[in-house]
Structures are given as structure tokens and as C-alpha cells.
């Protein structure tokens, strides 16, 4: 804990990033300030202008001292999104987003898929209780580590390799985190998903670690599904899942599917977490260039991500207040167009903040 922080006061680094990230983060900030004030808490915010504009101006992505600074001076990071059509290859995204996930060792990407209102799911005859899933995505390994290369690039004989890294330590800690989450919340089911039938080495490791660990949690009904079956089952009968835990690539995909089951990606929050250390919270969505800057992006995913950040601080009452405000806005039809409403990004942010200030 730095000098500046206490259980009542936290320091948060804010990186709006690009596109829709810049639209939704100011609204999430309004919401988190209102929720903090309501609980007598204080959040000191510092904004960082990293993203495509800055990169195009002076080539900055993630400054060399950033990781050390975040560890020393901040309790959490709130991030919008990174990606801009003017920067093919998205170097700032790779350096900032993946850089922070890897360098801060934020190994658990936690993505709740919670249906607030049954009218929002594209599935027929599903109620709120049927879609209450938390996806745990391994966040520091797998196919995302950037190991690989090209040989004879650009020729007819080109070869491209992309390594998939799975370590015992990495698999153990994400499985442990998912099981502990289930145990703490009294959730009864954990489903581990992999593709061990085809990826016979890396995912064999997942199978073996899972087989060992599930014995330590006898009160939890743990199960296994191959990823192709899992995605099908999430659509067929989402009520069978409480907690899903899987690798980096499959978690990325399964959590977007889960987000859509719960009303869409604009509503989906995520936490990049290393328990007890500075962690990063962001909406699941990207920079959505086609809707950016038009006051139409849904700010609720970003607001709920701020709520997850409060939970990480142990501010559960304030986190629940943010979730309750989002639920109330949805039930009252105070939403952006993606959820069927007529409000703009800023108007939804104002509504949520006002609701929390009442
Ligand atoms: N975490 C991140 O920073 C992150 C995540 C995904 C994609 N990206 C980047 O974002 C850019 C666009 O990627 P994409 O189109 O695949 O994904 P995206 O999430 O930006 O958009 C996917 C779809 O969802 C819609 N959408 C996204 N956010 C929304 C919101 N808040 N409200 C309403 N609708 C919303 C978009 O309009 C689009 O139709 C790319 O450069 C990509 O690399 C960044």
C-alpha cells in the first residue's frame, strides 16, 4: 500500500485509449465518483493519454517506467480500449494492453456474463437466473505471448508459426482462482474447458492439473467440456454454468459469446487481476471505430468494470450500488440504442451518476 492509499482512498490510473474507449471512460468516471462519494470513499484519478493519437504524435506506447510506476503509485488501472484504423497492426494495443497484462502479471481475466433483464438475451424463453456465468480466462500465456515468426514472408512458400505456451504454474493459478471464487460465493459448478483431444500436449497439462485440483474442492461439482462443445452448450442451456475456466484464446471467445447472451458487448465488464496487486479493469469491448465519437457507445460495460475495481478494493457496497444502478437504468429503458433505448453515451452516464447520488 502506498502512502496515498487507505481503505477509504485509492489512486486510480485512467487510460481512455482510443475510439469508443474515449467515449465510455468519462462516463465510467462520473459513475465511480458518484458511487464512491455515496460510500464516503475517495478516488484520486490520474489520466494517461496513451493510445493511437499519442503514438502518431511521438511514437509513445507504454513508457519504460510505466509498470514500476503503477506498482508503486496506484491501486488500480481503468482502461477504455485500444485500436485505431490509422495504426495498422495496433502496436499501441499490443504494447499497452497486452504489455500491462503480462508485465503486471495480471493472470486472471474475470468476465461476468450476467443477464440483468430477460428482454436483453437473444435466447428464447430464458430468465435472468439462467444466465449468471463468470468466465475465467487465463491472461498471461497461451497463444497470446507473441512467440513465433515468419519464414519466407510474402512468398508462396511462406511459413508462419504461433506458439501456444502453457505452464504448470500458469494453469494452476487460474484454476485455483476460479475454484476459490466459486467456493467464496457458494457457487456449485466449475467447468474447465480445453481442446485436449487435439492439442495433446498443452491441454493435456490442463487436464492433469484440473484432475488434481478438483479433488481439493469436493463440494463443487466440477466438469470438463471441450471448447467446441462448451460454446454450443452455452447457447443451448446457459443455466448449467456458474463458473467457466479456460485458456487465453478460448476465454476471449467464450466471454464474447457470454456477453452477447447477456445483452451485448457494450454491457460487459472485465477485470485483469493479480490478487493483492495493482490490477486493471476495462469493458470487454474494443475501440469500435465505426461508432466512436458519436455519443452512441454504451458506457455500462465500462461502469460495471469500475464496479469490479471497487470489489477488488473491498468496496463491495459501492460495487453493488453501481450494479444496482445499471439494473435500474435497464429496467427503466434508460439505455443506448444497442440495448433498445434512445439515450446517448453521456446521458446514460448522467442517469447512472444521478441515480447513485440520490
Ligand atoms: N480491449 C481492447 O482494447 C480491445 C478489445 C477488442 C478489440 N480491440 C480493438 O478494437 C478495434 C475494433 O475491434 P472489433 O470491431 O473487433 O471489436 P469492438 O468490440 O470494438 O466492436 C465489436 C462490435 O461491438 C460494437 N460495440 C463495441 N463496443 C460497444 C459499445 N460500448 N456500445 C455499443 N456497441 C459496441 C461495435 O460497434 C461492433 O459492432 C480493433 O482495433 C481491435 O483490435 C481492442
PDB file of N, CA, C and O in Angstrom, residues 102 105 107 138-143 145 147 163-176 201-210 212-213 246-248:
ATOM      1  N   UNK A 102       0.747  -8.614 -19.191  1.00  0.00           N
ATOM      2  CA  UNK A 102       1.885  -9.523 -18.987  1.00  0.00           C
ATOM      3  C   UNK A 102       2.842  -8.989 -17.927  1.00  0.00           C
ATOM      4  O   UNK A 102       3.255  -9.708 -17.031  1.00  0.00           O
ATOM      5  N   UNK A 105       1.651  -9.066 -14.601  1.00  0.00           N
ATOM      6  CA  UNK A 105       1.318 -10.464 -14.290  1.00  0.00           C
ATOM      7  C   UNK A 105      -0.147 -10.597 -13.857  1.00  0.00           C
ATOM      8  O   UNK A 105      -0.469 -11.253 -12.853  1.00  0.00           O
ATOM      9  N   UNK A 107      -2.904 -12.328 -14.131  1.00  0.00           N
ATOM     10  CA  UNK A 107      -3.123 -13.645 -14.726  1.00  0.00           C
ATOM     11  C   UNK A 107      -4.588 -14.057 -14.844  1.00  0.00           C
ATOM     12  O   UNK A 107      -4.916 -14.974 -15.592  1.00  0.00           O
ATOM     13  N   UNK A 138      -7.459 -17.406 -18.651  1.00  0.00           N
ATOM     14  CA  UNK A 138      -6.029 -17.268 -18.341  1.00  0.00           C
ATOM     15  C   UNK A 138      -5.508 -16.099 -19.174  1.00  0.00           C
ATOM     16  O   UNK A 138      -5.827 -15.988 -20.343  1.00  0.00           O
ATOM     17  N   UNK A 139      -4.692 -15.233 -18.571  1.00  0.00           N
ATOM     18  CA  UNK A 139      -4.461 -13.929 -19.197  1.00  0.00           C
ATOM     19  C   UNK A 139      -3.002 -13.610 -19.482  1.00  0.00           C
ATOM     20  O   UNK A 139      -2.696 -12.497 -19.891  1.00  0.00           O
ATOM     21  N   UNK A 140      -2.104 -14.562 -19.214  1.00  0.00           N
ATOM     22  CA  UNK A 140      -0.672 -14.234 -19.381  1.00  0.00           C
ATOM     23  C   UNK A 140       0.075 -15.255 -20.229  1.00  0.00           C
ATOM     24  O   UNK A 140       1.296 -15.176 -20.343  1.00  0.00           O
ATOM     25  N   UNK A 141      -0.654 -16.227 -20.783  1.00  0.00           N
ATOM     26  CA  UNK A 141       0.057 -17.289 -21.510  1.00  0.00           C
ATOM     27  C   UNK A 141      -0.684 -17.633 -22.800  1.00  0.00           C
ATOM     28  O   UNK A 141      -1.268 -16.774 -23.437  1.00  0.00           O
ATOM     29  N   UNK A 142      -0.634 -18.896 -23.166  1.00  0.00           N
ATOM     30  CA  UNK A 142      -1.373 -19.379 -24.331  1.00  0.00           C
ATOM     31  C   UNK A 142      -0.849 -18.825 -25.634  1.00  0.00           C
ATOM     32  O   UNK A 142       0.348 -18.560 -25.799  1.00  0.00           O
ATOM     33  N   UNK A 143      -1.754 -18.599 -26.565  1.00  0.00           N
ATOM     34  CA  UNK A 143      -1.376 -18.161 -27.906  1.00  0.00           C
ATOM     35  C   UNK A 143      -1.064 -16.664 -27.958  1.00  0.00           C
ATOM     36  O   UNK A 143      -0.684 -16.150 -29.001  1.00  0.00           O
ATOM     37  N   UNK A 145       1.208 -14.907 -26.190  1.00  0.00           N
ATOM     38  CA  UNK A 145       2.508 -14.439 -25.696  1.00  0.00           C
ATOM     39  C   UNK A 145       3.380 -13.829 -26.799  1.00  0.00           C
ATOM     40  O   UNK A 145       4.423 -13.252 -26.509  1.00  0.00           O
ATOM     41  N   UNK A 147       5.008 -15.382 -29.247  1.00  0.00           N
ATOM     42  CA  UNK A 147       6.171 -16.167 -29.680  1.00  0.00           C
ATOM     43  C   UNK A 147       5.853 -16.815 -31.019  1.00  0.00           C
ATOM     44  O   UNK A 147       4.815 -17.468 -31.171  1.00  0.00           O
ATOM     45  N   UNK A 163       3.332 -19.782 -31.298  1.00  0.00           N
ATOM     46  CA  UNK A 163       3.463 -20.761 -30.207  1.00  0.00           C
ATOM     47  C   UNK A 163       2.334 -20.612 -29.189  1.00  0.00           C
ATOM     48  O   UNK A 163       1.849 -19.508 -28.938  1.00  0.00           O
ATOM     49  N   UNK A 164       1.961 -21.735 -28.587  1.00  0.00           N
ATOM     50  CA  UNK A 164       0.934 -21.742 -27.542  1.00  0.00           C
ATOM     51  C   UNK A 164       1.606 -22.209 -26.246  1.00  0.00           C
ATOM     52  O   UNK A 164       1.983 -23.371 -26.123  1.00  0.00           O
ATOM     53  N   UNK A 165       1.768 -21.267 -25.314  1.00  0.00           N
ATOM     54  CA  UNK A 165       2.541 -21.551 -24.104  1.00  0.00           C
ATOM     55  C   UNK A 165       1.619 -21.893 -22.940  1.00  0.00           C
ATOM     56  O   UNK A 165       0.708 -21.125 -22.608  1.00  0.00           O
ATOM     57  N   UNK A 166       1.859 -23.023 -22.320  1.00  0.00           N
ATOM     58  CA  UNK A 166       1.082 -23.431 -21.136  1.00  0.00           C
ATOM     59  C   UNK A 166       2.070 -23.871 -20.065  1.00  0.00           C
ATOM     60  O   UNK A 166       2.830 -24.825 -20.298  1.00  0.00           O
ATOM     61  N   UNK A 167       2.087 -23.211 -18.928  1.00  0.00           N
ATOM     62  CA  UNK A 167       2.988 -23.624 -17.850  1.00  0.00           C
ATOM     63  C   UNK A 167       2.171 -24.208 -16.705  1.00  0.00           C
ATOM     64  O   UNK A 167       1.008 -23.839 -16.506  1.00  0.00           O
ATOM     65  N   UNK A 168       2.783 -25.088 -15.951  1.00  0.00           N
ATOM     66  CA  UNK A 168       2.079 -25.662 -14.802  1.00  0.00           C
ATOM     67  C   UNK A 168       1.666 -24.545 -13.833  1.00  0.00           C
ATOM     68  O   UNK A 168       0.533 -24.519 -13.369  1.00  0.00           O
ATOM     69  N   UNK A 169       2.590 -23.627 -13.574  1.00  0.00           N
ATOM     70  CA  UNK A 169       2.271 -22.528 -12.661  1.00  0.00           C
ATOM     71  C   UNK A 169       1.071 -21.719 -13.174  1.00  0.00           C
ATOM     72  O   UNK A 169       0.158 -21.383 -12.431  1.00  0.00           O
ATOM     73  N   UNK A 170       1.104 -21.419 -14.481  1.00  0.00           N
ATOM     74  CA  UNK A 170       0.041 -20.597 -15.055  1.00  0.00           C
ATOM     75  C   UNK A 170      -1.315 -21.292 -15.021  1.00  0.00           C
ATOM     76  O   UNK A 170      -2.340 -20.677 -14.709  1.00  0.00           O
ATOM     77  N   UNK A 171      -1.321 -22.585 -15.340  1.00  0.00           N
ATOM     78  CA  UNK A 171      -2.580 -23.334 -15.345  1.00  0.00           C
ATOM     79  C   UNK A 171      -3.098 -23.480 -13.914  1.00  0.00           C
ATOM     80  O   UNK A 171      -4.279 -23.277 -13.631  1.00  0.00           O
ATOM     81  N   UNK A 172      -2.184 -23.806 -13.010  1.00  0.00           N
ATOM     82  CA  UNK A 172      -2.590 -23.987 -11.601  1.00  0.00           C
ATOM     83  C   UNK A 172      -3.246 -22.749 -11.033  1.00  0.00           C
ATOM     84  O   UNK A 172      -4.293 -22.804 -10.397  1.00  0.00           O
ATOM     85  N   UNK A 173      -2.625 -21.595 -11.272  1.00  0.00           N
ATOM     86  CA  UNK A 173      -3.134 -20.409 -10.571  1.00  0.00           C
ATOM     87  C   UNK A 173      -4.468 -19.927 -11.117  1.00  0.00           C
ATOM     88  O   UNK A 173      -5.300 -19.449 -10.353  1.00  0.00           O
ATOM     89  N   UNK A 174      -4.716 -20.092 -12.418  1.00  0.00           N
ATOM     90  CA  UNK A 174      -6.034 -19.657 -12.919  1.00  0.00           C
ATOM     91  C   UNK A 174      -7.118 -20.648 -12.477  1.00  0.00           C
ATOM     92  O   UNK A 174      -8.221 -20.244 -12.098  1.00  0.00           O
ATOM     93  N   UNK A 175      -6.788 -21.945 -12.477  1.00  0.00           N
ATOM     94  CA  UNK A 175      -7.782 -22.919 -11.997  1.00  0.00           C
ATOM     95  C   UNK A 175      -8.075 -22.680 -10.515  1.00  0.00           C
ATOM     96  O   UNK A 175      -9.223 -22.677 -10.082  1.00  0.00           O
ATOM     97  N   UNK A 176      -7.037 -22.441  -9.731  1.00  0.00           N
ATOM     98  CA  UNK A 176      -7.200 -22.199  -8.294  1.00  0.00           C
ATOM     99  C   UNK A 176      -8.086 -20.971  -8.068  1.00  0.00           C
ATOM    100  O   UNK A 176      -8.978 -20.960  -7.228  1.00  0.00           O
ATOM    101  N   UNK A 201      -0.585 -31.772 -26.076  1.00  0.00           N
ATOM    102  CA  UNK A 201       0.472 -31.529 -25.085  1.00  0.00           C
ATOM    103  C   UNK A 201       0.038 -30.429 -24.111  1.00  0.00           C
ATOM    104  O   UNK A 201      -0.129 -30.656 -22.919  1.00  0.00           O
ATOM    105  N   UNK A 202      -0.148 -29.238 -24.657  1.00  0.00           N
ATOM    106  CA  UNK A 202      -0.503 -28.094 -23.803  1.00  0.00           C
ATOM    107  C   UNK A 202      -1.772 -28.357 -23.011  1.00  0.00           C
ATOM    108  O   UNK A 202      -1.840 -28.095 -21.808  1.00  0.00           O
ATOM    109  N   UNK A 203      -2.772 -28.880 -23.675  1.00  0.00           N
ATOM    110  CA  UNK A 203      -4.039 -29.037 -22.971  1.00  0.00           C
ATOM    111  C   UNK A 203      -4.117 -30.350 -22.193  1.00  0.00           C
ATOM    112  O   UNK A 203      -4.951 -30.500 -21.305  1.00  0.00           O
ATOM    113  N   UNK A 204      -3.182 -31.244 -22.465  1.00  0.00           N
ATOM    114  CA  UNK A 204      -3.029 -32.402 -21.574  1.00  0.00           C
ATOM    115  C   UNK A 204      -2.596 -31.905 -20.187  1.00  0.00           C
ATOM    116  O   UNK A 204      -3.053 -32.417 -19.163  1.00  0.00           O
ATOM    117  N   UNK A 205      -1.742 -30.893 -20.179  1.00  0.00           N
ATOM    118  CA  UNK A 205      -1.336 -30.296 -18.900  1.00  0.00           C
ATOM    119  C   UNK A 205      -2.557 -29.741 -18.163  1.00  0.00           C
ATOM    120  O   UNK A 205      -2.717 -29.944 -16.951  1.00  0.00           O
ATOM    121  N   UNK A 206      -3.431 -29.026 -18.881  1.00  0.00           N
ATOM    122  CA  UNK A 206      -4.656 -28.510 -18.256  1.00  0.00           C
ATOM    123  C   UNK A 206      -5.472 -29.654 -17.643  1.00  0.00           C
ATOM    124  O   UNK A 206      -5.966 -29.552 -16.533  1.00  0.00           O
ATOM    125  N   UNK A 207      -5.590 -30.760 -18.374  1.00  0.00           N
ATOM    126  CA  UNK A 207      -6.366 -31.909 -17.893  1.00  0.00           C
ATOM    127  C   UNK A 207      -5.772 -32.462 -16.595  1.00  0.00           C
ATOM    128  O   UNK A 207      -6.497 -32.751 -15.644  1.00  0.00           O
ATOM    129  N   UNK A 208      -4.468 -32.609 -16.568  1.00  0.00           N
ATOM    130  CA  UNK A 208      -3.836 -33.223 -15.394  1.00  0.00           C
ATOM    131  C   UNK A 208      -3.921 -32.317 -14.174  1.00  0.00           C
ATOM    132  O   UNK A 208      -4.219 -32.767 -13.074  1.00  0.00           O
ATOM    133  N   UNK A 209      -3.677 -31.024 -14.379  1.00  0.00           N
ATOM    134  CA  UNK A 209      -3.751 -30.098 -13.239  1.00  0.00           C
ATOM    135  C   UNK A 209      -5.189 -30.027 -12.715  1.00  0.00           C
ATOM    136  O   UNK A 209      -5.431 -30.039 -11.501  1.00  0.00           O
ATOM    137  N   UNK A 210      -6.124 -30.009 -13.632  1.00  0.00           N
ATOM    138  CA  UNK A 210      -7.542 -29.953 -13.249  1.00  0.00           C
ATOM    139  C   UNK A 210      -7.940 -31.205 -12.455  1.00  0.00           C
ATOM    140  O   UNK A 210      -8.625 -31.118 -11.420  1.00  0.00           O
ATOM    141  N   UNK A 212      -6.095 -33.044 -10.626  1.00  0.00           N
ATOM    142  CA  UNK A 212      -5.542 -32.960  -9.262  1.00  0.00           C
ATOM    143  C   UNK A 212      -6.334 -31.981  -8.416  1.00  0.00           C
ATOM    144  O   UNK A 212      -6.708 -32.256  -7.276  1.00  0.00           O
ATOM    145  N   UNK A 213      -6.606 -30.814  -8.983  1.00  0.00           N
ATOM    146  CA  UNK A 213      -7.165 -29.732  -8.167  1.00  0.00           C
ATOM    147  C   UNK A 213      -8.625 -29.959  -7.784  1.00  0.00           C
ATOM    148  O   UNK A 213      -9.048 -29.593  -6.689  1.00  0.00           O
ATOM    149  N   UNK A 246     -10.866 -21.308 -18.525  1.00  0.00           N
ATOM    150  CA  UNK A 246     -10.239 -21.813 -19.749  1.00  0.00           C
ATOM    151  C   UNK A 246      -9.005 -20.980 -20.102  1.00  0.00           C
ATOM    152  O   UNK A 246      -8.640 -20.043 -19.384  1.00  0.00           O
ATOM    153  N   UNK A 247      -8.379 -21.347 -21.209  1.00  0.00           N
ATOM    154  CA  UNK A 247      -7.126 -20.695 -21.604  1.00  0.00           C
ATOM    155  C   UNK A 247      -7.400 -19.317 -22.222  1.00  0.00           C
ATOM    156  O   UNK A 247      -8.551 -18.929 -22.433  1.00  0.00           O
ATOM    157  N   UNK A 248      -6.324 -18.628 -22.543  1.00  0.00           N
ATOM    158  CA  UNK A 248      -6.402 -17.246 -23.003  1.00  0.00           C
ATOM    159  C   UNK A 248      -7.269 -17.096 -24.264  1.00  0.00           C
ATOM    160  O   UNK A 248      -8.237 -16.324 -24.301  1.00  0.00           O
TER     161      UNK A 248
END
